Amino acid sequence: MPVKEVATHIEKREGNLNLIYKDTEDIATAGIGHNLEANNEINVAENIVTIGTDEYKIAYWDDFETEKHGKKRVAYGADNKPIRIPNSVIEGWYLEDSKDARARSTAQVKDLGIQDPDFFDALVSVNFQFPAWHEEMENAYKALKGEDKKWLTAIENLEWVDPKNPEKGNSKWWNQSRNRVQDFQKAIRKLAAKDDTAVLMEQWVRDDNVFA
């Protein structure tokens, strides 16, 4: 997928808001999924956002109906208006955040031993939104690693806390960002379709048809 298409997909999933808002984990975010807290651009205790030499004082948070992304909890200034972030700042953030996501993805495909352009593009989107996915979704990551790929196991572990015990519920990532998980599952299924022998072996082991 061309870089431009990857960028369009990321923006579609993350949204592009010139506002300071709380994401699904109550983290202060702005622009195209830019995490202000992780980048030390917000003093949570004092409600001050610092971008370069500019400071934005948050008077309070309240619900705001956006044009394309529904209702968001956004930061308001003392003038009782939502605080707006310049588009030039948002573009700069996106360039840096996407660069970081590509760097993490490059390291991960090397570690996983997967050389596939479409999977790499999917991974960039994952790392943009969820940089710690390989740690927090450890079982899925392990299933993708090495020569003995367990594609089905990876797909299931992205969705469930414990695939063998569905009553434990869906994974935290699934509950927060189901469409992003499904995007990644789709990319893994494409790889599995190219490795049907491994999928069959994995299924046989599960069914106890060949191995205990």
Tab-separated table of C-alpha atoms in Angstrom:
chain	number	residue	atom	x	y	z
A	1	MET	CA	0.000	0.000	0.000
A	2	PRO	CA	1.480	3.393	-0.948
A	3	VAL	CA	2.504	5.667	1.930
A	4	LYS	CA	-0.299	8.085	1.070
A	5	GLU	CA	-2.909	5.324	1.365
A	6	VAL	CA	-1.497	4.222	4.719
A	7	ALA	CA	-1.717	7.815	5.926
A	8	THR	CA	-5.318	8.073	4.724
A	9	HIS	CA	-6.222	4.850	6.527
A	10	ILE	CA	-4.599	6.022	9.773
A	11	GLU	CA	-6.411	9.349	9.591
A	12	LYS	CA	-9.701	7.551	8.933
A	13	ARG	CA	-9.244	5.377	12.019
A	14	GLU	CA	-7.784	8.037	14.317
A	15	GLY	CA	-9.741	11.028	13.105
A	16	ASN	CA	-8.258	14.474	12.549
A	17	LEU	CA	-9.412	17.005	15.124
A	18	ASN	CA	-7.904	20.415	15.759
A	19	LEU	CA	-9.074	19.986	19.349
A	20	ILE	CA	-7.653	18.677	22.604
A	21	TYR	CA	-9.808	15.711	23.567
A	22	LYS	CA	-9.911	12.610	25.762
A	23	ASP	CA	-9.518	9.287	23.953
A	24	THR	CA	-11.159	5.984	24.920
A	25	GLU	CA	-8.659	5.571	27.775
A	26	ASP	CA	-9.233	9.118	29.065
A	27	ILE	CA	-5.830	10.224	27.742
A	28	ALA	CA	-5.405	13.818	26.543
A	29	THR	CA	-5.069	13.629	22.764
A	30	ALA	CA	-5.094	16.055	19.834
A	31	GLY	CA	-4.854	16.131	16.059
A	32	ILE	CA	-4.488	12.702	14.446
A	33	GLY	CA	-4.358	10.550	17.566
A	34	HIS	CA	-1.406	12.464	19.030
A	35	ASN	CA	-0.873	11.481	22.678
A	36	LEU	CA	-0.116	14.691	24.580
A	37	GLU	CA	0.639	12.865	27.812
A	38	ALA	CA	3.152	10.425	26.335
A	39	ASN	CA	4.941	13.333	24.656
A	40	ASN	CA	5.044	15.437	27.846
A	41	GLU	CA	3.045	18.217	26.218
A	42	ILE	CA	0.460	18.487	28.966
A	43	ASN	CA	0.771	19.175	32.672
A	44	VAL	CA	-2.213	17.174	33.873
A	45	ALA	CA	-2.089	18.573	37.402
A	46	GLU	CA	-2.155	22.202	36.209
A	47	ASN	CA	-4.176	21.620	33.021
A	48	ILE	CA	-1.621	23.369	30.817
A	49	VAL	CA	-0.741	22.196	27.305
A	50	THR	CA	2.640	23.338	25.982
A	51	ILE	CA	3.327	23.211	22.249
A	52	GLY	CA	6.649	24.746	21.344
A	53	THR	CA	6.620	28.221	22.874
A	54	ASP	CA	2.816	28.360	23.104
A	55	GLU	CA	0.842	27.479	26.219
A	56	TYR	CA	-2.846	26.613	26.356
A	57	LYS	CA	-4.576	26.789	29.724
A	58	ILE	CA	-7.460	24.349	30.058
A	59	ALA	CA	-10.300	25.860	32.095
A	60	TYR	CA	-12.447	22.731	31.994
A	61	TRP	CA	-13.440	19.652	29.968
A	62	ASP	CA	-16.887	19.183	28.484
A	63	ASP	CA	-18.714	17.249	25.775
A	64	PHE	CA	-18.556	18.645	22.244
A	65	GLU	CA	-20.319	17.339	19.152
A	66	THR	CA	-17.790	17.118	16.317
A	67	GLU	CA	-18.789	17.183	12.667
A	68	LYS	CA	-17.322	13.797	11.668
A	69	HIS	CA	-16.400	11.959	14.861
A	70	GLY	CA	-19.406	12.272	17.103
A	71	LYS	CA	-19.296	13.477	20.663
A	72	LYS	CA	-15.900	14.021	22.276
A	73	ARG	CA	-14.861	15.299	25.669
A	74	VAL	CA	-12.766	18.324	24.764
A	75	ALA	CA	-10.721	21.009	26.511
A	76	TYR	CA	-12.196	24.501	26.834
A	77	GLY	CA	-10.344	27.731	27.479
A	78	ALA	CA	-11.284	30.612	29.762
A	79	ASP	CA	-13.338	32.096	26.896
A	80	ASN	CA	-15.667	29.067	27.129
A	81	LYS	CA	-14.667	27.938	23.643
A	82	PRO	CA	-12.934	24.678	22.661
A	83	ILE	CA	-9.163	25.132	22.435
A	84	ARG	CA	-8.078	24.880	18.786
A	85	ILE	CA	-4.717	23.541	17.618
A	86	PRO	CA	-3.147	24.998	14.423
A	87	ASN	CA	-3.130	22.651	11.424
A	88	SER	CA	0.616	23.204	10.999
A	89	VAL	CA	1.172	21.747	14.468
A	90	ILE	CA	-1.057	18.756	13.715
A	91	GLU	CA	0.851	18.062	10.491
A	92	GLY	CA	4.159	18.200	12.351
A	93	TRP	CA	2.897	15.815	15.005
A	94	TYR	CA	1.659	13.385	12.361
A	95	LEU	CA	5.003	13.325	10.558
A	96	GLU	CA	6.857	12.521	13.787
A	97	ASP	CA	4.295	10.017	15.076
A	98	SER	CA	4.144	8.155	11.757
A	99	LYS	CA	7.939	8.111	11.569
A	100	ASP	CA	8.067	6.519	15.026
A	101	ALA	CA	5.375	3.995	14.052
A	102	ARG	CA	7.313	2.976	10.928
A	103	ALA	CA	10.516	2.588	12.941
A	104	ARG	CA	8.787	0.317	15.488
A	105	SER	CA	7.167	-1.670	12.679
A	106	THR	CA	10.508	-2.137	10.904
A	107	ALA	CA	12.025	-3.574	14.081
A	108	GLN	CA	9.015	-5.811	14.708
A	109	VAL	CA	8.800	-7.401	11.246
A	110	LYS	CA	12.490	-8.206	11.543
A	111	ASP	CA	11.938	-9.776	14.965
A	112	LEU	CA	8.870	-11.688	13.757
A	113	GLY	CA	10.549	-12.847	10.576
A	114	ILE	CA	7.718	-11.567	8.385
A	115	GLN	CA	8.585	-9.792	5.153
A	116	ASP	CA	5.300	-8.777	3.574
A	117	PRO	CA	4.515	-5.214	2.409
A	118	ASP	CA	0.795	-5.378	3.234
A	119	PHE	CA	1.460	-6.734	6.720
A	120	PHE	CA	4.028	-3.991	7.299
A	121	ASP	CA	1.482	-1.338	6.356
A	122	ALA	CA	-1.053	-2.863	8.751
A	123	LEU	CA	1.583	-2.922	11.465
A	124	VAL	CA	2.367	0.769	10.966
A	125	SER	CA	-1.282	1.550	11.647
A	126	VAL	CA	-1.219	-0.655	14.750
A	127	ASN	CA	1.938	0.961	16.101
A	128	PHE	CA	0.588	4.437	15.423
A	129	GLN	CA	-2.462	3.804	17.587
A	130	PHE	CA	-1.109	1.234	20.069
A	131	PRO	CA	2.709	1.438	20.399
A	132	ALA	CA	2.787	-1.118	23.234
A	133	TRP	CA	0.705	-3.731	21.412
A	134	HIS	CA	3.572	-6.244	21.218
A	135	GLU	CA	3.902	-6.138	25.010
A	136	GLU	CA	0.262	-5.896	26.029
A	137	MET	CA	-0.842	-8.449	23.410
A	138	GLU	CA	2.130	-10.675	24.175
A	139	ASN	CA	0.490	-14.002	23.320
A	140	ALA	CA	-0.550	-12.768	19.896
A	141	TYR	CA	2.947	-11.448	19.243
A	142	LYS	CA	4.548	-14.746	20.292
A	143	ALA	CA	2.217	-16.652	17.977
A	144	LEU	CA	3.479	-14.603	15.030
A	145	LYS	CA	7.136	-15.050	15.899
A	146	GLY	CA	9.596	-17.621	14.622
A	147	GLU	CA	9.334	-20.219	11.882
A	148	ASP	CA	6.407	-22.081	13.442
A	149	LYS	CA	3.715	-19.439	12.924
A	150	LYS	CA	0.408	-19.916	14.717
A	151	TRP	CA	-1.794	-17.624	12.684
A	152	LEU	CA	-5.111	-18.707	14.191
A	153	THR	CA	-3.772	-18.327	17.722
A	154	ALA	CA	-2.565	-14.809	16.962
A	155	ILE	CA	-5.930	-13.794	15.526
A	156	GLU	CA	-7.821	-15.168	18.532
A	157	ASN	CA	-5.502	-13.651	21.128
A	158	LEU	CA	-6.040	-10.217	19.640
A	159	GLU	CA	-9.761	-10.601	20.283
A	160	TRP	CA	-10.021	-12.524	23.550
A	161	VAL	CA	-8.442	-12.313	27.008
A	162	ASP	CA	-8.186	-16.117	26.869
A	163	PRO	CA	-9.418	-17.790	23.654
A	164	LYS	CA	-9.860	-21.083	25.522
A	165	ASN	CA	-12.119	-19.370	28.056
A	166	PRO	CA	-14.340	-16.914	26.152
A	167	GLU	CA	-16.302	-16.245	29.336
A	168	LYS	CA	-13.361	-14.080	30.441
A	169	GLY	CA	-14.413	-11.653	27.748
A	170	ASN	CA	-12.825	-9.725	24.941
A	171	SER	CA	-9.389	-8.155	25.110
A	172	LYS	CA	-9.078	-4.576	26.300
A	173	TRP	CA	-7.883	-3.518	22.857
A	174	TRP	CA	-10.914	-5.148	21.224
A	175	ASN	CA	-13.283	-3.345	23.574
A	176	GLN	CA	-11.635	0.013	22.947
A	177	SER	CA	-10.817	-0.183	19.233
A	178	ARG	CA	-12.580	-3.139	17.627
A	179	ASN	CA	-12.222	-1.837	14.072
A	180	ARG	CA	-8.443	-1.518	14.477
A	181	VAL	CA	-8.176	-5.067	15.830
A	182	GLN	CA	-10.240	-6.329	12.908
A	183	ASP	CA	-7.971	-4.486	10.465
A	184	PHE	CA	-4.974	-6.274	11.948
A	185	GLN	CA	-6.742	-9.635	12.020
A	186	LYS	CA	-7.530	-9.190	8.323
A	187	ALA	CA	-3.840	-8.602	7.570
A	188	ILE	CA	-2.885	-11.747	9.498
A	189	ARG	CA	-5.527	-13.799	7.687
A	190	LYS	CA	-3.989	-12.735	4.359
A	191	LEU	CA	-0.645	-14.102	5.541
A	192	ALA	CA	-2.308	-17.286	6.775
A	193	ALA	CA	-3.878	-17.805	3.342
A	194	LYS	CA	-0.358	-17.912	1.886
A	195	ASP	CA	0.731	-20.449	4.526
A	196	ASP	CA	-2.132	-22.925	4.454
A	197	THR	CA	0.037	-25.859	5.555
A	198	ALA	CA	0.854	-24.138	8.861
A	199	VAL	CA	-2.824	-23.335	9.388
A	200	LEU	CA	-3.826	-26.951	8.785
A	201	MET	CA	-1.170	-28.209	11.208
A	202	GLU	CA	-2.313	-25.754	13.834
A	203	GLN	CA	-5.930	-26.855	13.378
A	204	TRP	CA	-4.997	-30.539	13.556
A	205	VAL	CA	-3.167	-30.021	16.829
A	206	ARG	CA	-6.217	-28.265	18.258
A	207	ASP	CA	-8.566	-31.030	17.144
A	208	ASP	CA	-6.228	-33.721	18.510
A	209	ASN	CA	-6.362	-35.471	15.171
A	210	VAL	CA	-2.614	-35.886	14.942
A	211	PHE	CA	-0.899	-34.709	18.125
A	212	ALA	CA	-1.917	-34.809	21.751
